[in-house]
Amino acid sequence: MSPETDTVLATLRQTLASCFKLIVAGDYATSEQSVAELGKFLNSISDALLAEEPQISQELAVELLTLIHQYVATPTLEQEVIDALAFELPKAVARFACVSARCLEVAEGVVNFFVERCGPRDMLSILLEAISSLSDPFMVPDCFIPLLSGLAKVIVLIQRRLYEQVKNAVPVILKVLTTMCLKSDDEDRDYEKLFHRAADIACSIRTVGVKLEGEEIKKLNALLGLYVLQITALVSLGMASDMPKCLLLVLQLSNFLHHCDLSYIGLLTGCEVDMITKLIIGDDSEVRADCFSQVKLGAALSVIWGFRASEAALAAKADLPAVLMELQGNWTRRWEAVGMLKYLFSGANLPWELKQDGIRFLLCIMDGNVSRSDNDCVDSSIHMPTMYTGLQAIEMMIMYSPDSASRKNAFMAFKKVLADIPTPWRFDVLVALIKNSNSSSMIGILIDCVKEEMRLEKVTRNAAVDAILNIEVSQSTSFWNPSVLELVEMVLRPPKGGPPSLPEYSDAVLSALNLYRFILITESTGNSNSSGILSKEKLQKAYKEWLLPLRALVAGAVAESKKDYEVACEVMCGLNPVELVLYRCIELVEEKLKHL
């Protein structure tokens, strides 16, 4: 043993002896100060260890923790001494848990000893305060493991006011876990043991439920449900790099869903999530909603894990085929599911495998056999904000998926969800998506969707005419209306003024030009003017305000690019298609104006 080790251990023995004398003597003020000094001394050692000071070694940390464990476990040690030391030692020893596996083991033993010997309500407060007090550089998984292990044990020992005690504990635990998982910049951190301890706490909460009845057990199960959903989301975020280990934890957490009366259909539509959230938070200012910030993501993930791995659905006692069938046959629930899945598609740092499973699940539920007409859905407008935000989330999958197959599946899902929206709102949703997109490529895709909707509508009308069917379609329920030209103008003459930026927005501009050309040709050959595109006023406006300024812009961009050969090649690749369609549009408009 080195001289430095001897010195540190000797100081620890002296400090413990001083605390003992003062506590036994009943000198409360001085004894409290002495115990606080003991905590400061231990903290200085753990600080030095993390700072890698040469005189402080991992072996010294193990010796120090072992000495503390032996001292507090002395059979003849008075209870009043143990109670006094409990205010500092669990918090202090937890800081050593990140030093080594052996330190973690001994620190966990020290905390568990205090849980066994001290009053459970006091220890609950002590452990929660210890959890809240840890900060960088000790804001790491291993430092919380001894404290969460102690909490799992102390919860089952509480005899009175069980729900209130658990309600106070859960937000503290979740706040720390959420902060670590969502703000961590260290992808190599191992969260497995930490989440197993978090799952142990869920087991303890379920265990104490047998002591409750009536409204209290209802609230406890709701609180447990929120806790499990939040942990499910955090497990999926924090252990993204190890999907097999992640699944094992999800299986453990899925076992609680049925106990909390949570079903896959209720989770995916959000109704049961809203119900338990309202029951726990409601008007209760003591429970902060931010500690449950990921429960909707957790609800969606719980179902997607069951879709991905049948054993997860089995653990949740869920009939997944029945869930799929119900969603396929019910528009409202299907649309609610889209609203919940958006949390999965837009979730940062989630494994792409889970997001891709979400897209596959969405494709399944959109393959329903429900027959309806647009007029059957008079109340659909209340769901449009959900459908809009859901489509925005799917857009992110289209743009950022790591491979072409995933992007293709996401686009297929986007089109199916879009087709599920009744025509009166489909056009408005597309326009809103275009207005709120900053991606030229995405705007181009959305405008192409508008063009395809118009093409299909025209085909349907022509088929009805051929069949001698008397079908009248109101402009308000049709894509063929004057608003579609406003959409073209939005791109070719942006609301903020001036022509569009090229070549950056060449994809959007090309799609807008193609849409304008399609409308112009279709209305001309069909002897119709539903969009108003053939009026002299509209043709002149398009010619003077959209097409000619755009021609000047394209010509200027081409001329400027020729100064640099490499830039010219890149610019021309983007502008050549635009130039070709632009000149064709100009020719068509000039031809029309000649005959007016």
Coordinates of C-alpha atoms in Angstrom, one line a residue:
M1 CA 0.0 0.0 0.0
S2 CA 1.4 3.4 -1.0
P3 CA 2.0 6.3 1.4
E4 CA -0.7 8.3 -0.3
T5 CA -3.2 5.5 0.2
D6 CA -2.2 5.2 3.8
T7 CA -2.7 8.9 4.3
V8 CA -6.2 9.0 2.7
L9 CA -7.4 5.9 4.6
A10 CA -6.1 7.3 7.9
T11 CA -7.9 10.6 7.3
L12 CA -11.1 8.7 6.5
R13 CA -10.8 6.7 9.7
Q14 CA -10.2 9.8 11.7
T15 CA -13.2 11.7 10.1
L16 CA -15.5 8.7 10.7
A17 CA -14.4 8.5 14.3
S18 CA -15.0 12.2 14.8
C19 CA -18.5 11.9 13.4
F20 CA -19.2 8.9 15.7
K21 CA -18.2 10.8 18.8
L22 CA -20.1 13.9 18.0
I23 CA -23.3 12.0 17.0
V24 CA -23.2 9.8 20.1
A25 CA -22.6 12.8 22.3
G26 CA -25.8 14.4 21.0
D27 CA -24.0 17.5 19.7
Y28 CA -26.3 17.8 16.7
A29 CA -25.1 21.0 15.2
T30 CA -21.4 20.1 15.3
S31 CA -22.1 16.5 14.2
E32 CA -24.0 17.7 11.1
Q33 CA -21.0 19.9 10.2
S34 CA -18.7 16.9 10.8
V35 CA -20.8 14.7 8.5
A36 CA -20.8 17.4 5.9
E37 CA -17.0 17.6 6.1
L38 CA -16.9 13.8 5.6
G39 CA -18.9 14.3 2.3
K40 CA -16.6 17.1 1.2
F41 CA -13.5 14.9 1.8
L42 CA -14.9 12.0 -0.2
N43 CA -16.0 14.4 -3.0
S44 CA -12.4 15.8 -3.2
I45 CA -11.1 12.2 -3.7
S46 CA -13.7 11.4 -6.4
D47 CA -12.9 14.8 -8.1
A48 CA -9.2 13.9 -8.1
L49 CA -9.9 10.5 -9.6
L50 CA -11.8 11.9 -12.5
A51 CA -9.1 14.5 -13.0
E52 CA -6.6 11.6 -13.1
E53 CA -4.3 13.0 -10.5
P54 CA -1.4 10.6 -10.1
Q55 CA -1.6 10.3 -6.3
I56 CA -5.2 9.0 -6.4
S57 CA -5.6 5.6 -8.0
Q58 CA -8.5 3.2 -8.7
E59 CA -7.1 0.8 -6.2
L60 CA -7.3 3.6 -3.6
A61 CA -11.0 4.2 -4.5
V62 CA -11.8 0.5 -3.9
E63 CA -9.9 0.5 -0.6
L64 CA -11.8 3.7 0.5
L65 CA -15.2 2.3 -0.4
T66 CA -14.5 -1.0 1.2
L67 CA -13.5 0.7 4.4
I68 CA -16.8 2.7 4.4
H69 CA -18.8 -0.4 3.8
Q70 CA -17.1 -2.3 6.6
Y71 CA -17.5 0.6 9.0
V72 CA -21.3 1.2 8.4
A73 CA -21.9 -2.6 8.5
T74 CA -20.3 -3.0 11.9
P75 CA -23.0 -4.9 13.9
T76 CA -22.4 -2.7 17.1
L77 CA -22.7 0.6 15.3
E78 CA -25.5 2.7 16.8
Q79 CA -28.6 3.4 14.6
E80 CA -28.3 7.1 15.2
V81 CA -24.9 7.1 13.7
I82 CA -26.1 5.2 10.6
D83 CA -29.1 7.6 10.3
A84 CA -26.8 10.6 10.4
L85 CA -24.2 9.2 7.9
A86 CA -27.1 8.3 5.5
F87 CA -27.5 12.0 4.6
E88 CA -24.0 12.1 3.0
L89 CA -22.5 8.7 2.3
P90 CA -25.0 7.4 -0.4
K91 CA -24.5 10.5 -2.5
A92 CA -20.7 10.6 -1.9
V93 CA -20.1 6.9 -2.7
A94 CA -22.2 7.0 -5.9
R95 CA -19.7 9.4 -7.4
F96 CA -17.1 6.6 -7.2
A97 CA -19.2 4.2 -9.2
C98 CA -18.0 5.4 -12.6
V99 CA -14.3 4.7 -11.6
S100 CA -14.4 0.9 -12.2
A101 CA -16.7 -2.1 -12.1
R102 CA -15.5 -3.0 -8.6
C103 CA -16.2 0.5 -7.3
L104 CA -19.7 0.3 -8.7
E105 CA -20.2 -3.0 -7.0
V106 CA -19.0 -1.8 -3.6
A107 CA -20.9 1.6 -3.9
E108 CA -24.1 -0.3 -4.7
G109 CA -23.5 -2.4 -1.6
V110 CA -23.1 0.7 0.6
V111 CA -26.3 2.3 -0.7
N112 CA -28.2 -1.0 -0.2
F113 CA -27.0 -1.3 3.3
F114 CA -28.5 2.1 4.2
V115 CA -31.7 1.2 2.6
E116 CA -31.9 -1.9 4.8
R117 CA -31.0 -0.1 8.0
C118 CA -32.7 3.3 7.7
G119 CA -36.4 4.4 7.6
P120 CA -37.7 3.9 4.0
R121 CA -39.4 7.3 3.8
D122 CA -36.2 9.1 4.9
M123 CA -34.1 7.0 2.5
L124 CA -36.5 7.8 -0.4
S125 CA -35.9 11.5 0.2
I126 CA -32.2 11.0 0.6
L127 CA -31.8 9.0 -2.6
L128 CA -33.9 11.4 -4.6
E129 CA -31.9 14.4 -3.4
A130 CA -28.7 12.4 -4.3
I131 CA -30.0 11.8 -7.8
S132 CA -30.8 15.4 -8.3
S133 CA -27.5 16.6 -6.9
L134 CA -25.2 14.8 -9.4
S135 CA -23.9 16.9 -12.2
D136 CA -21.0 16.9 -14.7
P137 CA -18.6 15.2 -14.7
F138 CA -20.6 12.7 -12.6
M139 CA -23.7 12.9 -14.9
V140 CA -22.9 9.4 -16.3
P141 CA -24.9 6.1 -16.1
D142 CA -22.7 4.3 -13.6
C143 CA -23.1 7.0 -10.9
F144 CA -26.8 6.6 -10.9
I145 CA -26.9 2.8 -10.8
P146 CA -26.4 2.5 -7.0
L147 CA -29.0 5.2 -6.3
L148 CA -31.6 3.7 -8.6
S149 CA -30.9 0.2 -7.2
G150 CA -31.5 1.6 -3.7
L151 CA -34.8 3.3 -4.9
A152 CA -36.1 0.0 -6.3
K153 CA -35.6 -1.6 -2.9
V154 CA -36.9 1.3 -0.8
I155 CA -40.1 1.8 -2.7
V156 CA -41.4 -1.7 -1.7
L157 CA -40.6 -0.9 2.0
I158 CA -42.8 2.2 2.2
Q159 CA -46.0 1.5 4.2
R160 CA -47.9 4.8 4.1
R161 CA -49.0 7.3 1.4
L162 CA -47.6 5.0 -1.3
Y163 CA -49.0 6.9 -4.3
E164 CA -47.8 10.3 -3.1
Q165 CA -44.3 8.9 -2.4
V166 CA -44.1 7.2 -5.9
K167 CA -45.5 10.3 -7.5
N168 CA -42.7 12.4 -6.0
A169 CA -40.0 9.9 -7.0
V170 CA -40.9 9.2 -10.7
P171 CA -40.4 12.8 -12.0
V172 CA -36.9 13.0 -10.4
I173 CA -35.9 9.7 -11.9
L174 CA -37.2 10.5 -15.4
K175 CA -35.7 14.0 -15.5
V176 CA -32.2 12.6 -15.0
L177 CA -32.6 9.7 -17.4
T178 CA -34.2 12.0 -20.1
T179 CA -31.4 14.6 -19.7
M180 CA -28.7 12.0 -20.1
C181 CA -30.3 10.3 -23.1
L182 CA -31.4 13.4 -25.0
K183 CA -28.4 15.6 -24.4
S184 CA -25.6 13.2 -24.3
D185 CA -22.8 13.7 -26.8
D186 CA -21.1 10.5 -26.0
E187 CA -22.4 7.6 -28.2
D188 CA -20.2 5.1 -26.4
R189 CA -21.9 5.3 -23.0
D190 CA -23.4 2.0 -21.8
Y191 CA -27.0 2.5 -20.6
E192 CA -27.9 -1.2 -20.2
K193 CA -27.4 -1.5 -16.5
L194 CA -28.9 1.9 -15.8
F195 CA -32.1 1.0 -17.7
H196 CA -32.3 -2.4 -16.0
R197 CA -32.3 -0.5 -12.7
A198 CA -35.0 1.8 -14.1
A199 CA -37.0 -1.3 -15.0
D200 CA -36.5 -2.7 -11.5
I201 CA -38.2 0.5 -10.2
A202 CA -41.1 -0.2 -12.4
C203 CA -41.3 -3.7 -10.9
S204 CA -41.3 -2.2 -7.4
I205 CA -44.1 0.2 -8.3
R206 CA -46.2 -2.7 -9.6
T207 CA -45.5 -4.6 -6.4
V208 CA -46.7 -1.9 -4.0
G209 CA -49.9 -1.6 -6.0
V210 CA -51.3 -4.7 -4.3
K211 CA -51.5 -2.5 -1.1
L212 CA -53.8 0.0 -2.8
E213 CA -57.3 0.0 -4.0
G214 CA -59.9 2.3 -5.5
E215 CA -58.8 5.6 -7.0
E216 CA -55.3 5.3 -5.7
I217 CA -54.5 2.0 -7.5
K218 CA -56.0 3.5 -10.7
K219 CA -53.7 6.5 -10.4
L220 CA -50.6 4.4 -9.5
N221 CA -51.1 2.2 -12.6
A222 CA -51.5 5.3 -14.8
L223 CA -48.3 6.7 -13.3
L224 CA -46.6 3.4 -13.9
G225 CA -47.8 3.4 -17.5
L226 CA -46.4 6.9 -18.2
Y227 CA -43.1 5.9 -16.6
V228 CA -42.9 2.7 -18.7
L229 CA -43.7 4.6 -21.9
Q230 CA -41.1 7.3 -21.2
I231 CA -38.4 4.6 -20.4
T232 CA -39.3 2.7 -23.6
A233 CA -38.6 5.9 -25.6
L234 CA -35.3 6.5 -23.7
V235 CA -34.2 2.9 -24.1
S236 CA -34.7 3.2 -27.9
L237 CA -32.8 6.5 -28.0
G238 CA -30.0 5.6 -25.5
M239 CA -29.3 2.1 -26.8
A240 CA -29.7 2.7 -30.5
S241 CA -26.3 1.2 -31.3
D242 CA -27.2 -2.2 -29.8
M243 CA -30.6 -3.3 -31.0
P244 CA -30.5 -6.9 -29.5
K245 CA -29.9 -5.5 -26.0
C246 CA -32.5 -2.8 -26.6
L247 CA -35.1 -5.5 -27.5
L248 CA -34.4 -7.4 -24.2
L249 CA -35.2 -4.2 -22.2
V250 CA -38.3 -3.5 -24.3
L251 CA -39.5 -7.0 -23.6
Q252 CA -39.2 -6.4 -19.9
L253 CA -41.0 -3.0 -20.2
S254 CA -43.8 -4.5 -22.5
N255 CA -44.8 -6.8 -19.7
F256 CA -46.1 -3.7 -17.8
L257 CA -48.5 -2.5 -20.5
H258 CA -51.3 -5.0 -19.9
H259 CA -50.9 -4.5 -16.2
C260 CA -51.5 -0.7 -16.7
D261 CA -54.5 -1.5 -19.0
L262 CA -52.7 -0.1 -22.0
S263 CA -53.5 -1.8 -25.4
Y264 CA -51.7 -1.4 -28.7
I265 CA -54.8 0.2 -30.3
G266 CA -55.1 2.6 -27.4
L267 CA -51.4 3.5 -27.6
L268 CA -51.3 3.9 -31.3
T269 CA -54.4 6.1 -31.5
G270 CA -53.2 8.1 -28.4
C271 CA -56.5 7.9 -26.6
E272 CA -55.2 5.8 -23.7
V273 CA -52.0 8.0 -23.5
D274 CA -54.1 11.1 -23.2
M275 CA -56.3 9.5 -20.6
I276 CA -53.5 8.5 -18.2
T277 CA -51.7 11.7 -18.8
K278 CA -54.8 13.7 -17.9
L279 CA -55.4 11.5 -14.8
I280 CA -51.9 12.1 -13.5
I281 CA -51.1 15.6 -14.5
G282 CA -54.5 17.3 -15.0
D283 CA -54.6 20.2 -12.6
D284 CA -51.9 18.8 -10.3
S285 CA -49.1 21.4 -10.3
E286 CA -46.9 19.0 -8.4
V287 CA -46.3 16.8 -11.4
R288 CA -44.5 18.5 -14.2
A289 CA -45.5 17.5 -17.8
D290 CA -41.9 17.9 -19.1
C291 CA -40.8 14.7 -17.3
F292 CA -43.2 12.8 -19.6
S293 CA -42.0 14.6 -22.7
Q294 CA -41.4 11.4 -24.6
V295 CA -44.4 9.3 -23.7
K296 CA -46.1 9.6 -27.1
L297 CA -42.9 8.5 -28.8
G298 CA -42.8 5.7 -26.3
A299 CA -46.4 4.7 -27.1
A300 CA -45.6 4.6 -30.8
L301 CA -42.4 2.7 -30.2
S302 CA -44.1 0.1 -28.0
V303 CA -46.3 -0.9 -30.9
I304 CA -43.5 -0.8 -33.5
W305 CA -41.3 -3.0 -31.4
G306 CA -44.2 -5.5 -31.3
F307 CA -44.5 -5.2 -35.1
R308 CA -40.7 -5.7 -35.4
A309 CA -40.5 -8.6 -32.9
S310 CA -43.4 -10.9 -32.1
E311 CA -42.1 -11.6 -28.6
A312 CA -42.6 -8.0 -27.7
A313 CA -46.3 -8.2 -28.8
L314 CA -46.6 -11.4 -26.8
A315 CA -45.1 -9.7 -23.7
A316 CA -47.7 -6.9 -24.0
K317 CA -50.5 -9.5 -24.5
A318 CA -51.4 -7.8 -27.8
D319 CA -53.1 -9.3 -30.8
L320 CA -51.2 -7.4 -33.5
P321 CA -53.1 -8.8 -36.6
A322 CA -56.4 -7.7 -34.9
V323 CA -54.9 -4.2 -34.4
L324 CA -53.8 -4.0 -38.0
M325 CA -57.3 -5.1 -39.2
E326 CA -59.0 -2.5 -37.0
L327 CA -56.8 0.3 -38.2
Q328 CA -57.3 -0.7 -41.9
G329 CA -61.1 -0.6 -41.5
N330 CA -61.5 2.6 -39.5
W331 CA -60.5 6.0 -41.0
T332 CA -60.6 7.9 -37.7
R333 CA -58.3 5.5 -35.9
R334 CA -56.0 5.2 -38.9
W335 CA -55.6 9.0 -39.0
E336 CA -55.0 9.1 -35.2
A337 CA -52.3 6.4 -35.7
V338 CA -50.6 8.7 -38.3
G339 CA -50.6 11.4 -35.7
M340 CA -48.8 9.2 -33.2
L341 CA -46.3 7.7 -35.7
K342 CA -45.2 11.2 -36.5
Y343 CA -43.3 11.2 -33.2
L344 CA -41.3 8.2 -34.5
F345 CA -40.6 9.6 -37.9
S346 CA -39.4 13.0 -36.6
G347 CA -37.6 11.7 -33.6
A348 CA -33.9 12.6 -33.6
N349 CA -31.3 10.0 -32.8
L350 CA -33.7 7.1 -33.2
P351 CA -32.3 4.0 -35.0
W352 CA -33.3 4.1 -38.7
E353 CA -34.3 0.4 -38.4
L354 CA -37.2 1.5 -36.1
K355 CA -38.2 4.4 -38.3
Q356 CA -38.2 2.0 -41.3
D357 CA -40.4 -0.5 -39.4
G358 CA -42.7 2.4 -38.7
I359 CA -43.0 3.1 -42.4
R360 CA -43.7 -0.6 -43.1
F361 CA -46.4 -0.6 -40.4
L362 CA -47.9 2.5 -41.9
L363 CA -48.0 0.9 -45.4
C364 CA -49.8 -2.1 -43.8
I365 CA -52.6 0.0 -42.1
M366 CA -53.1 2.1 -45.2
D367 CA -54.0 -1.0 -47.2
G368 CA -57.5 -0.9 -45.9
N369 CA -60.6 -2.0 -47.8
V370 CA -62.9 0.9 -46.6
S371 CA -65.0 2.3 -49.3
R372 CA -66.2 5.8 -49.0
S373 CA -67.0 9.0 -50.9
D374 CA -65.5 12.4 -50.1
N375 CA -69.0 13.5 -48.9
D376 CA -69.1 10.8 -46.3
C377 CA -66.3 12.5 -44.3
V378 CA -68.1 15.6 -43.2
D379 CA -66.1 15.8 -39.9
S380 CA -62.7 15.1 -41.5
S381 CA -61.6 18.7 -41.1
I382 CA -60.9 18.2 -37.4
H383 CA -58.3 15.6 -38.3
M384 CA -56.5 17.7 -40.9
P385 CA -53.9 19.3 -38.6
T386 CA -52.9 15.8 -37.5
M387 CA -52.7 14.6 -41.1
Y388 CA -50.7 17.7 -42.0
T389 CA -48.1 17.2 -39.3
G390 CA -48.0 13.5 -40.0
L391 CA -47.2 14.1 -43.6
Q392 CA -44.5 16.6 -42.6
A393 CA -42.9 13.9 -40.5
I394 CA -43.0 11.4 -43.4
E395 CA -41.3 14.1 -45.6
M396 CA -38.4 13.9 -43.3
M397 CA -38.1 10.2 -43.9
I398 CA -38.3 10.8 -47.7
M399 CA -35.5 13.4 -47.5
Y400 CA -33.1 11.8 -44.9
S401 CA -33.5 8.0 -45.1
P402 CA -30.1 6.5 -45.5
D403 CA -30.9 4.3 -48.6
S404 CA -33.0 4.5 -51.7
A405 CA -35.3 1.6 -50.7
S406 CA -36.2 3.3 -47.5
R407 CA -36.9 6.6 -49.3
K408 CA -39.0 4.8 -51.8
N409 CA -41.1 3.1 -49.1
A410 CA -41.5 6.5 -47.3
F411 CA -42.7 8.1 -50.5
M412 CA -45.2 5.2 -51.0
A413 CA -46.4 5.8 -47.5
F414 CA -46.7 9.5 -48.1
K415 CA -48.9 8.9 -51.2
K416 CA -51.1 6.4 -49.4
V417 CA -51.7 8.8 -46.5
L418 CA -52.3 11.6 -48.9
A419 CA -54.8 9.5 -50.8
D420 CA -56.6 8.7 -47.6
I421 CA -57.5 12.4 -47.2
P422 CA -60.8 13.5 -48.8
T423 CA -60.3 15.7 -51.9
P424 CA -61.8 18.8 -50.3
W425 CA -58.9 18.9 -47.9
R426 CA -56.2 17.1 -49.9
F427 CA -55.4 20.1 -52.0
D428 CA -55.3 22.4 -49.0
V429 CA -52.9 20.0 -47.2
L430 CA -50.6 19.9 -50.2
V431 CA -50.5 23.7 -50.5
A432 CA -49.7 24.0 -46.8
L433 CA -46.9 21.5 -47.1
I434 CA -45.5 23.4 -50.1
K435 CA -45.7 26.8 -48.3
N436 CA -43.9 25.4 -45.2
S437 CA -41.1 23.5 -47.0
N438 CA -37.6 24.9 -47.3
S439 CA -36.4 22.1 -49.6
S440 CA -36.5 22.7 -53.4
S441 CA -36.5 19.0 -54.0
M442 CA -39.4 18.4 -51.6
I443 CA -41.4 21.2 -53.1
G444 CA -40.9 19.7 -56.5
I445 CA -42.2 16.3 -55.3
L446 CA -45.2 17.9 -53.7
I447 CA -46.1 19.9 -56.9
D448 CA -45.7 16.7 -58.9
C449 CA -48.2 15.2 -56.5
V450 CA -50.6 18.0 -57.3
K451 CA -50.1 17.3 -61.0
E452 CA -50.8 13.6 -60.5
E453 CA -54.0 14.3 -58.6
M454 CA -55.2 16.6 -61.4
R455 CA -54.3 13.9 -64.0
L456 CA -56.2 11.2 -62.1
E457 CA -59.2 13.4 -61.6
K458 CA -59.3 14.2 -65.4
V459 CA -59.1 10.5 -66.2
T460 CA -62.0 9.8 -63.9
R461 CA -64.1 12.5 -65.4
N462 CA -63.3 11.4 -69.0
A463 CA -64.2 7.8 -68.1
A464 CA -67.5 9.0 -66.6
V465 CA -68.3 10.9 -69.8
D466 CA -67.5 7.8 -71.9
A467 CA -69.9 5.8 -69.8
I468 CA -72.5 8.5 -70.2
L469 CA -72.7 9.2 -66.5
N470 CA -74.0 12.5 -65.3
I471 CA -71.3 13.4 -62.7
E472 CA -70.9 17.0 -61.5
V473 CA -67.9 17.9 -59.5
S474 CA -67.9 21.2 -57.6
Q475 CA -64.7 23.3 -57.9
S476 CA -64.5 23.3 -54.1
T477 CA -63.9 19.5 -54.2
S478 CA -61.7 19.5 -57.2
F479 CA -58.0 20.1 -57.9
W480 CA -59.1 21.8 -61.1
N481 CA -59.8 25.3 -59.7
P482 CA -58.1 28.7 -59.9
S483 CA -56.2 28.1 -56.7
V484 CA -53.8 25.8 -58.5
L485 CA -52.4 28.8 -60.5
E486 CA -51.8 30.5 -57.2
L487 CA -49.6 27.5 -56.3
V488 CA -47.6 27.9 -59.5
E489 CA -47.2 31.6 -58.8
M490 CA -46.0 30.8 -55.3
V491 CA -42.9 29.2 -56.9
L492 CA -42.3 31.2 -60.1
R493 CA -42.9 34.5 -58.4
P494 CA -42.3 34.0 -54.6
P495 CA -44.4 36.1 -52.2
K496 CA -41.3 37.8 -50.8
G497 CA -40.7 39.3 -54.2
G498 CA -38.5 38.8 -57.2
P499 CA -38.0 35.6 -59.3
P500 CA -37.0 32.3 -57.6
S501 CA -33.4 31.7 -56.7
L502 CA -31.5 29.6 -59.3
P503 CA -30.0 27.1 -59.6
E504 CA -30.8 26.4 -55.9
Y505 CA -34.6 26.1 -56.5
S506 CA -34.4 24.5 -60.0
D507 CA -36.3 21.4 -58.8
A508 CA -39.2 23.4 -57.5
V509 CA -39.2 25.7 -60.6
L510 CA -39.1 22.8 -63.0
S511 CA -42.1 21.1 -61.3
A512 CA -44.0 24.3 -61.3
L513 CA -43.4 24.9 -65.0
N514 CA -44.4 21.3 -65.8
L515 CA -47.6 21.8 -63.8
Y516 CA -48.4 25.0 -65.7
R517 CA -47.7 23.4 -69.1
F518 CA -49.9 20.4 -68.1
I519 CA -52.8 22.6 -67.1
L520 CA -52.5 24.8 -70.2
I521 CA -52.4 21.9 -72.6
T522 CA -55.2 19.9 -70.9
E523 CA -57.5 22.9 -70.6
S524 CA -56.8 23.8 -74.3
T525 CA -57.4 20.3 -75.7
G526 CA -60.4 19.7 -73.4
N527 CA -62.2 22.9 -74.3
S528 CA -62.5 23.7 -70.6
N529 CA -61.2 26.5 -68.3
S530 CA -61.8 25.2 -64.8
S531 CA -58.5 26.7 -63.6
G532 CA -59.1 30.0 -65.4
I533 CA -55.7 29.6 -67.1
L534 CA -57.1 30.4 -70.6
S535 CA -58.4 33.9 -69.8
K536 CA -56.5 36.7 -71.4
E537 CA -55.8 38.3 -68.1
K538 CA -54.3 35.1 -66.6
L539 CA -52.2 34.4 -69.8
Q540 CA -50.8 37.9 -69.8
K541 CA -50.0 37.8 -66.1
A542 CA -48.2 34.5 -66.5
Y543 CA -46.3 35.8 -69.6
K544 CA -45.2 39.1 -68.2
E545 CA -44.8 38.4 -64.5
W546 CA -43.7 34.7 -64.4
L547 CA -42.2 33.5 -67.6
L548 CA -40.3 36.5 -69.1
P549 CA -38.6 37.4 -65.8
L550 CA -37.7 33.7 -65.3
R551 CA -36.2 33.6 -68.9
A552 CA -34.0 36.6 -68.1
L553 CA -32.9 35.0 -64.8
V554 CA -32.0 31.7 -66.5
A555 CA -30.1 33.4 -69.2
G556 CA -28.2 35.5 -66.6
A557 CA -27.4 32.4 -64.6
V558 CA -26.1 30.5 -67.6
A559 CA -23.9 33.5 -68.7
E560 CA -22.5 33.9 -65.2
S561 CA -21.7 30.2 -64.9
K562 CA -19.6 30.2 -68.2
K563 CA -16.9 32.1 -66.4
D564 CA -16.0 28.9 -64.6
Y565 CA -16.1 25.6 -66.5
E566 CA -16.6 23.4 -63.4
V567 CA -19.4 25.6 -62.2
A568 CA -20.9 25.8 -65.6
C569 CA -21.3 22.0 -65.9
E570 CA -23.0 21.8 -62.5
V571 CA -25.3 24.8 -63.2
M572 CA -26.3 23.6 -66.7
C573 CA -27.2 20.2 -65.4
G574 CA -29.8 21.9 -63.2
L575 CA -30.9 24.6 -65.6
N576 CA -31.1 22.8 -68.9
P577 CA -34.4 21.0 -68.1
V578 CA -35.8 24.3 -66.6
E579 CA -34.8 26.1 -69.8
L580 CA -36.4 23.6 -72.1
V581 CA -39.8 23.6 -70.3
L582 CA -39.7 27.3 -69.8
Y583 CA -39.3 28.0 -73.5
R584 CA -42.1 25.5 -74.3
C585 CA -44.4 27.3 -71.8
I586 CA -43.5 30.7 -73.4
E587 CA -44.3 29.3 -76.9
L588 CA -47.7 27.9 -75.7
V589 CA -48.7 31.2 -74.1
E590 CA -47.7 33.3 -77.1
E591 CA -49.7 31.0 -79.3
K592 CA -52.7 31.4 -77.1
L593 CA -52.4 35.1 -76.9
K594 CA -52.3 35.4 -80.7
H595 CA -55.8 34.0 -81.0
L596 CA -57.4 36.1 -78.3

